[in-house]
XYZ file of C-alpha atoms in Angstrom:
465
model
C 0.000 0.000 0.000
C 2.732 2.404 0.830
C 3.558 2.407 -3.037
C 0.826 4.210 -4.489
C 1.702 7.955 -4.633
C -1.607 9.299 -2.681
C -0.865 7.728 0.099
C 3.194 8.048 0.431
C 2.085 12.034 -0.254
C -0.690 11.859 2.913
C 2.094 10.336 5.224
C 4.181 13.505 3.737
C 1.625 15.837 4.300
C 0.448 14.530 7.919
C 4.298 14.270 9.099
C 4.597 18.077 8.316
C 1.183 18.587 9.997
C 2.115 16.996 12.817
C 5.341 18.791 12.783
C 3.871 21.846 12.909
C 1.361 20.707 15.429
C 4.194 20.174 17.831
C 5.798 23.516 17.452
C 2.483 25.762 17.916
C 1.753 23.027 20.874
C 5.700 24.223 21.976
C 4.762 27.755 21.828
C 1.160 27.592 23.140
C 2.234 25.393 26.286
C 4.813 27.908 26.738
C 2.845 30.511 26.817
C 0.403 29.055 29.177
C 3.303 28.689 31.758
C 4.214 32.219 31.113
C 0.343 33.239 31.863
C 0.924 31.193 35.045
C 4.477 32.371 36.247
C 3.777 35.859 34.316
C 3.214 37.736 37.642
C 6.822 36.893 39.010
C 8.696 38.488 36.207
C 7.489 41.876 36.825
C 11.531 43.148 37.450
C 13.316 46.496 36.851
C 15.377 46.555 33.296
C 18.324 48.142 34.579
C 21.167 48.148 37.144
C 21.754 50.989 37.882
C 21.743 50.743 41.545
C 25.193 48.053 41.084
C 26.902 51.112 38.850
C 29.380 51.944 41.967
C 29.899 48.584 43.133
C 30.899 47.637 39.536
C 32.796 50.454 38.468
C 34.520 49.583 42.026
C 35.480 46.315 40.548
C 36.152 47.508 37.013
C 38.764 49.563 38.817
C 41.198 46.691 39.909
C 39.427 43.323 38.949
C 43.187 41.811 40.003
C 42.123 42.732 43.783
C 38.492 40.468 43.212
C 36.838 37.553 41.628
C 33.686 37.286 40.106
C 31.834 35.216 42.634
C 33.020 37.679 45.653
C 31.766 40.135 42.887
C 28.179 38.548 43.266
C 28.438 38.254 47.015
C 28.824 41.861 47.762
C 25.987 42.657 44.897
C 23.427 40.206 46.164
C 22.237 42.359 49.331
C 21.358 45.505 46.552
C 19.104 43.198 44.469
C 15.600 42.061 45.738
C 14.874 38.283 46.651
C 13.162 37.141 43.454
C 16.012 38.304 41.691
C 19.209 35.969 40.247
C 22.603 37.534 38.844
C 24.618 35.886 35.869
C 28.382 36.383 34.999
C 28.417 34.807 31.920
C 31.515 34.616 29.122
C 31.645 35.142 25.288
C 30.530 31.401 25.093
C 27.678 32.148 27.321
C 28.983 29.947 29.929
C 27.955 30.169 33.417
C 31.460 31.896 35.031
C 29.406 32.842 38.288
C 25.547 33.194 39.976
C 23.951 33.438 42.773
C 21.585 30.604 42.408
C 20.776 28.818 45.089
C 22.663 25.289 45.764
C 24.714 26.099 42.491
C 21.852 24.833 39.667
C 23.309 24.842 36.433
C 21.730 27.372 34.193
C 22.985 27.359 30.473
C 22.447 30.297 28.057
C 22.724 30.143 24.343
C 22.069 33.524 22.251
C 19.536 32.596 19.574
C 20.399 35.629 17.490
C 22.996 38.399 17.210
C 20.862 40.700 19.622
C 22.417 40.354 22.952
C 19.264 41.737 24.436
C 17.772 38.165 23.531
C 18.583 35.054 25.013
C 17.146 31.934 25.555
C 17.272 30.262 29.364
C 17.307 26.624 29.882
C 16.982 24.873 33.426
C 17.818 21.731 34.982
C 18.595 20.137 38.233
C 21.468 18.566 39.588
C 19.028 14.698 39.858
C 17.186 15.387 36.118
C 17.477 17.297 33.089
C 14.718 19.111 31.974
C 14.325 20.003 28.102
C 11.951 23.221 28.638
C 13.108 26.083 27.521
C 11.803 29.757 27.893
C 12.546 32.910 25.892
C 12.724 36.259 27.767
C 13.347 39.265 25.786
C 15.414 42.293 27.347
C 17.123 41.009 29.928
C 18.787 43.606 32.160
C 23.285 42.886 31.298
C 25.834 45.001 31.729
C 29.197 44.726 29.881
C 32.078 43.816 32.467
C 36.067 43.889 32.220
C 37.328 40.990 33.982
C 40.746 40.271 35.460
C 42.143 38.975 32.619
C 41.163 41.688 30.344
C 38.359 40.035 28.431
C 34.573 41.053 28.386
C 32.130 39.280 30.406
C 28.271 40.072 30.644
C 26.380 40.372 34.148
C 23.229 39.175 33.888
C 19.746 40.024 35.789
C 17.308 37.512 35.780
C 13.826 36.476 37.688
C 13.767 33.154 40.239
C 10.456 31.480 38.175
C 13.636 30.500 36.279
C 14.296 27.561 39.231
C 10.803 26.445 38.841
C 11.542 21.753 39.162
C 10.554 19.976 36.424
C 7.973 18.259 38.548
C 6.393 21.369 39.245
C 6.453 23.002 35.589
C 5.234 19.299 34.294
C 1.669 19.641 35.306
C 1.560 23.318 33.444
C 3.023 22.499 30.549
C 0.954 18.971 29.794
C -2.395 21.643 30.504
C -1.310 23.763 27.931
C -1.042 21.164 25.619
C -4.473 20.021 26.738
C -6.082 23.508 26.347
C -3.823 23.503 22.743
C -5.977 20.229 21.539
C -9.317 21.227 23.071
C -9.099 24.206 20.495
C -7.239 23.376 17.179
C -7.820 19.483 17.448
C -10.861 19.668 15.052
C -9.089 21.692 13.078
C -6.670 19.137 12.629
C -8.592 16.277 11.860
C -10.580 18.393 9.113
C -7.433 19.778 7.605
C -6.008 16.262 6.859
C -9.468 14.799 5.864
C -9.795 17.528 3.467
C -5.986 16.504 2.098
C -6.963 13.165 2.386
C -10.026 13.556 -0.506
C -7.904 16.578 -2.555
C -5.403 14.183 -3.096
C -7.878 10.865 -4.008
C -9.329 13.292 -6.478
C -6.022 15.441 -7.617
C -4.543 11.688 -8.709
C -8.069 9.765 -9.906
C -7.057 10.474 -13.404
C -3.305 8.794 -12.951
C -5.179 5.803 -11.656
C -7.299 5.454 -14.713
C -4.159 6.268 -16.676
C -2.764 3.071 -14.706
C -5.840 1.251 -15.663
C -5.994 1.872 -19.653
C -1.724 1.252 -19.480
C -2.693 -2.430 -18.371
C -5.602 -2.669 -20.723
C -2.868 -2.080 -23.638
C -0.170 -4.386 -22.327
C -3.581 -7.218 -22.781
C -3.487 -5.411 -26.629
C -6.861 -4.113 -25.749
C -6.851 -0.116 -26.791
C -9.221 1.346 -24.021
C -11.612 4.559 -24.629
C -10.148 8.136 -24.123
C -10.031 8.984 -20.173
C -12.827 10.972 -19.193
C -11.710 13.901 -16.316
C -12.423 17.470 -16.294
C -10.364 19.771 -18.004
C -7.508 20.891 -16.219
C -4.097 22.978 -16.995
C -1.392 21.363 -14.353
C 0.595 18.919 -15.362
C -1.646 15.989 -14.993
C -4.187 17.457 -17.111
C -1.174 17.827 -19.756
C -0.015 14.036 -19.432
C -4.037 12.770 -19.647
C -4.086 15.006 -22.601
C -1.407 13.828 -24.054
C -2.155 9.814 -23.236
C -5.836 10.029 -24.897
C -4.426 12.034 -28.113
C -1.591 8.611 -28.190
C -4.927 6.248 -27.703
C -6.545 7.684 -30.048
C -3.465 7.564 -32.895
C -3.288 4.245 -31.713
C -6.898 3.547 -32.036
C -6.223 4.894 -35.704
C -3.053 2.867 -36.227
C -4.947 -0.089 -35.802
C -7.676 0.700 -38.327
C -5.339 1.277 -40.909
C -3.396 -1.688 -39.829
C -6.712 -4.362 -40.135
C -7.663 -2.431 -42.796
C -4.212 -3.046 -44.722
C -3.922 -6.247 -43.623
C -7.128 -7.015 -45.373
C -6.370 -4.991 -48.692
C -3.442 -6.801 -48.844
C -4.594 -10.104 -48.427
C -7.797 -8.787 -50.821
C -4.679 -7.850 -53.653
C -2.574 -11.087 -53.248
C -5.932 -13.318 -53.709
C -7.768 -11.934 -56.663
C -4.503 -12.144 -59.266
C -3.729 -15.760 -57.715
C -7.649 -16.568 -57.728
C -7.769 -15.741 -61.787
C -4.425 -17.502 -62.026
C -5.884 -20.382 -60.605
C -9.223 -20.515 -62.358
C -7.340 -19.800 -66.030
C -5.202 -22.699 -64.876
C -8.156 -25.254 -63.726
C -9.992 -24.177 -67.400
C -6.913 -25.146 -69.556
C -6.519 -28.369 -67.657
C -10.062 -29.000 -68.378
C -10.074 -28.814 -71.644
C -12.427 -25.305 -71.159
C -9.421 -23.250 -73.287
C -6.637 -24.378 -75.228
C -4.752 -21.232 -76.357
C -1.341 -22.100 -74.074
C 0.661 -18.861 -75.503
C -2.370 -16.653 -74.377
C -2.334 -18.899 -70.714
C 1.495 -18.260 -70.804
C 1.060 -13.843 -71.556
C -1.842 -13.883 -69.030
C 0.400 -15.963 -65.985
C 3.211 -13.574 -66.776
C 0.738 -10.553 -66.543
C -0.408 -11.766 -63.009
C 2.849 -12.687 -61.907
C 3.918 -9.222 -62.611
C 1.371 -7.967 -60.278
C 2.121 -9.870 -57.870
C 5.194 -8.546 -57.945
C 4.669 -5.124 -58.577
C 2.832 -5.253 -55.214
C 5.345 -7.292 -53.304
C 8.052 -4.702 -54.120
C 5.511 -1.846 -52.990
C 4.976 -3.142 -49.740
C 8.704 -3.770 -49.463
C 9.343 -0.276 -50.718
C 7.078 0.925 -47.914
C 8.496 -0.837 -45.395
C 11.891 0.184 -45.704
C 10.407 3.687 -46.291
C 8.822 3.397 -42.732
C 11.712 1.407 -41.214
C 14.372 4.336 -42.227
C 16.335 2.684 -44.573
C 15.675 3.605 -47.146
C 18.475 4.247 -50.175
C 18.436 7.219 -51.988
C 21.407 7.958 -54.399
C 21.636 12.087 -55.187
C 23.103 13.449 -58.226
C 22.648 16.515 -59.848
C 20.790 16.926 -62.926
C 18.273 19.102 -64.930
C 14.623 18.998 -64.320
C 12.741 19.844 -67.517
C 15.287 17.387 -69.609
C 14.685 14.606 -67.175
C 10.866 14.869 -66.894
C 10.878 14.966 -71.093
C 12.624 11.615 -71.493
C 10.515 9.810 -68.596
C 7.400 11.279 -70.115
C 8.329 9.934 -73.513
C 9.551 6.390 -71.996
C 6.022 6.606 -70.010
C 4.055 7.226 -73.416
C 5.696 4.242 -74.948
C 2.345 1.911 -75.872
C 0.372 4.370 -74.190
C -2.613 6.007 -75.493
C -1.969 9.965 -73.583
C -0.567 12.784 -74.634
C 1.318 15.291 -72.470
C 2.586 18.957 -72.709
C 6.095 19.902 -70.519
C 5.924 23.738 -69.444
C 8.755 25.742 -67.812
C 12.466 26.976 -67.517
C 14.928 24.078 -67.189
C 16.924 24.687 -64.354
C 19.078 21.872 -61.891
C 17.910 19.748 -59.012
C 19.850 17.515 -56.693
C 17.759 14.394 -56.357
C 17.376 10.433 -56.550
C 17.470 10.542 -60.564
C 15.932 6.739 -59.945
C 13.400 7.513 -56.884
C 12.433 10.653 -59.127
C 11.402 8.644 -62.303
C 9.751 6.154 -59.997
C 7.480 9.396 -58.407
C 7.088 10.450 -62.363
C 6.184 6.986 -63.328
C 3.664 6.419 -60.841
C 1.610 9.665 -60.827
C 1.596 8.599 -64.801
C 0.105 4.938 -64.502
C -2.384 6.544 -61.910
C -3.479 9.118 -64.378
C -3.965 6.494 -67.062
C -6.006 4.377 -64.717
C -8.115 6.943 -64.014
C -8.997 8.331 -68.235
C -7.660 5.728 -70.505
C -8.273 6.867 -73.986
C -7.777 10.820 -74.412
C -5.454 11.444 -71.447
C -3.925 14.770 -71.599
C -0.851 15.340 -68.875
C 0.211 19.103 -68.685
C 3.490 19.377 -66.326
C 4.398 22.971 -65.588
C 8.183 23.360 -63.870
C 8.763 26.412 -61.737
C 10.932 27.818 -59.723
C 10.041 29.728 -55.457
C 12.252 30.596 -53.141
C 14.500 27.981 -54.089
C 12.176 25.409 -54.633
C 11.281 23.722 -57.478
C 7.606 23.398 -58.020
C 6.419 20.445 -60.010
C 2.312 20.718 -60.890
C 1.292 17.858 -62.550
C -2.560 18.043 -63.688
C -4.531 15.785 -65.975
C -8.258 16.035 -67.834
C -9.316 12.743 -66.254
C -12.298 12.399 -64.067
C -11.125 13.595 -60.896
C -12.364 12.590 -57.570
C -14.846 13.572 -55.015
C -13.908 16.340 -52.871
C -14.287 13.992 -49.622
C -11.470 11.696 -51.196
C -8.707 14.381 -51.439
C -7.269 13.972 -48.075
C -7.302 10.036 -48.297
C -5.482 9.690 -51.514
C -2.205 8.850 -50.281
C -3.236 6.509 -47.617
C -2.521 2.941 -48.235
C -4.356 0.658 -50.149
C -7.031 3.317 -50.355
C -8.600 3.617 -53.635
C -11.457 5.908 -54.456
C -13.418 2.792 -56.493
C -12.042 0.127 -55.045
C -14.144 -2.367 -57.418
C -13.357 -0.266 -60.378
C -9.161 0.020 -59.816
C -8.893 -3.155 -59.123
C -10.056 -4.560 -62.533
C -8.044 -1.836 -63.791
C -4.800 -3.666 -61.763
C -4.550 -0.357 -59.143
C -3.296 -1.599 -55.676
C -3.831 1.576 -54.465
C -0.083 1.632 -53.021
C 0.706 3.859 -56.253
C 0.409 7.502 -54.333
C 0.962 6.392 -50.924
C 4.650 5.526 -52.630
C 4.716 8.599 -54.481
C 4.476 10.849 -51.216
C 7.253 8.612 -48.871
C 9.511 9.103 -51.888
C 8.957 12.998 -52.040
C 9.248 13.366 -48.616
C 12.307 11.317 -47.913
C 14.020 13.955 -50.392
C 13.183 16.636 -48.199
C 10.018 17.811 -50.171
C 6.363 17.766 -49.903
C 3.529 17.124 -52.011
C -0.686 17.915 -52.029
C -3.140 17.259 -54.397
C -6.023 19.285 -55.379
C -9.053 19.920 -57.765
C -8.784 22.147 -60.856
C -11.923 24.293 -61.597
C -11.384 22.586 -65.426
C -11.905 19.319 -63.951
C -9.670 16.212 -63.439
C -6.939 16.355 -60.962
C -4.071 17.787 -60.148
C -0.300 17.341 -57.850
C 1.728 20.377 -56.884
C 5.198 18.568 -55.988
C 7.975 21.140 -54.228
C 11.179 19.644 -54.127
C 14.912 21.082 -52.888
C 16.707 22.458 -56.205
C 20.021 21.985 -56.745
């Protein structure tokens, strides 16, 4: 139990209560006793009436000591009253207490007008200890040349323990009798702030174990809050719900892709089953159509592995430097090879520093998507320009276009805006989802967008040279 954090910070929080406790229960028994004792102190501040007997000594303190000192001053000072010779240390050098009771001063602060008194007897030491402010002293010269301090003080001070005991324990009794409710409410009240401060950490605690079981749990309800653990719950539903996300797109993939490797290996297999039937006979067309599908199949094998290193980082890109409009008019004119499009190359030529290979791969595939898309009549217009050291790539056809709702899903995986319709057309719908990792692991970006002349169109931007 002592490991969860609300209660290791209500130990924290009642030790320093009860620390506190036990100093105003210091001070309020002590002031009790000083309500109690508080008539005796009533004692002059000065010493004036010791001025000739101590200027006497001052005068040859070779010819005297300090407790023959005392003995000729104790007459002049009235019976309730004690005197002191103390040293720098605030050692007791000489008094006039009674049987010789130790009395040991220690200055609290630099003031020398404030000292703090504590008393004991020669059979038991007694830890009380009373403050007394002004204390009549007088500076003294002693034989020896060094300063001492004479010292005034009431006879309360030589109160027993045994007699002090029963005042101080009813101070501490009258201390409780007033502040112990308040007490008691002030740590309940901790008690619940802190349940409630740290219910959301618990709940965190409770949706971490739910994932370690590879169950993603909902977003974790609290109320809004600005501190740090309304940052970190914040911050742990926006990861469950990227998570949540992930895993769509995952099961979703994972489906596509199983979806993509059946239906080529399904036809395969039914053209296959036909011919051994007897159903066809043409075994050059079965040969063209199995080396069709096979291509596919590989086509999409090498996407997803494409992908994969793409997402793993390692990627290989090879840079060189080349021109643009040059490059782009040879892979257009490769492209067009048994194609039924036409395409019109706009722009100053000026040099890039790219993967020549990734490049014609981007080129290539924003090409085959296009002539999924229109077929017969395709018109590509590719403008080249040149911002702010960018080069600016817009590559637009006259095909149908898509619907507006589509736009932001075209690069996604395996998403495909007909799926039934692409796939008899052989689109994996890995084309543009390649097309972007490739752009963006050469430091560029790319968006898509609708012309108001129909069809669509790709604004590439890409580091030049």
């Amino acid at each position: 139990m002592l490991h969860r954090l609300d209660v290791q910070l209500t130990l924290i929080f009642v030790a320093v209560l009860s620390a506190t406790v036990s100093l105003t229960g210091w001070i309020h028994q002590r002031g009790h006793l000083i309500n109690m004792v508080g008539p005796h102190f009533q004692y002059d501040t000065d010493l004036v009436a010791l001025e000739p007997a101590l200027r006497a000594f001052e005068a040859a303190p070779e010819q005297s000591s300090f407790d023959s000192l005392l003995q000729r001053l104790a007459p002049m000072i009235p019976a309730d009253r004690l005197l002191l010779i103390v040293d720098d240390r605030y050692q007791v050098i000489a008094e006039t207490t009674p049987e010789n009771a130790l009395i040991e001063l220690v200055r609290k602060e630099p003031d020398p007008n404030f000292f703090v008194v504590a008393t004991s007897s020669r059979s038991e030491r007694f830890d009380f200890i009373l403050m007394f402010h002004m204390l009549p002293y007088r500076e003294i010269r002693g034989r020896d040349r060094r300063i001492y301090t004479l010292l005034m003080i009431p006879r309360p001070f030589l109160i027993d323990p045994p007699e002090i005991r029963p005042i101080l324990f009813e101070g501490l009794r009258h201390h409780f009798e007033i502040f112990g409710f308040f007490y008691a409410g002030v740590i309940l009240f901790f008690v619940v702030f802190i349940r409630r401060r740290l219910l959301p950490l618990r709940r965190i605690e409770t949706a971490a174990h739910q994932l370690i079981e590879r169950h993603i749990p909902p977003p974790i309800e609290t109320v809004v809050r600005r501190d740090e653990v309304g940052r970190l719950v914040q911050a742990f539903n926006t990861a469950l719900e990227q998570l949540a996300a992930n895993e769509a797109v995952r099961k979703r993939m994972v489906s596509d892709i199983a979806h993509e490797l059946r239906t080529p290996l399904t036809v395969l297999s039914g053209r296959i089953e036909a011919y051994q039937d007897g159903l066809i006979d043409d075994a050059p067309g079965l040969i063209q159509f199995t080396a069709a599908q096979i291509d596919d199949l590989t086509r999409i094998v090498e996407d997803l592995a494409l992908l994969s290193r793409f997402d793993a980082g390692k990627l290989e890109l090879h840079y060189s430097r080349f021109p643009i409009k040059a490059a782009l008019a040879e892979m257009l004119r490769a492209s067009a090879l048994g194609q039924t499009f036409t395409w019109k190359l706009t722009g100053e030529e000026h040099p890039v520093f790219l993967d020549r290979n990734r490049f014609k791969q981007i080129i290539g595939n924003l090409t085959r998507n296009a002539v999924k898309a229109r077929g017969e009549g395709l018109i590509l217009t590719i403008t080249i320009g040149l911002q702010d050291g960018t080069t600016v790539i817009r590559f637009a056809d006259n095909g149908p276009g898509v619907p507006p709702e589509s736009l932001p899903l075209l690069f996604e995986r395996l998403y495909r805006v007909d799926a039934a319709r692409t796939a008899d057309k052989g689109g994996s719908g890995l084309g543009l989802s390649i097309v972007k990792s490739l752009v963006e692991a050469q430091q560029g970006s790319i968006h898509c967008e609708l012309p108001p002349s129909g069809g669509l169109a790709f604004e590439i931007r890409l580091p030049s040279a």
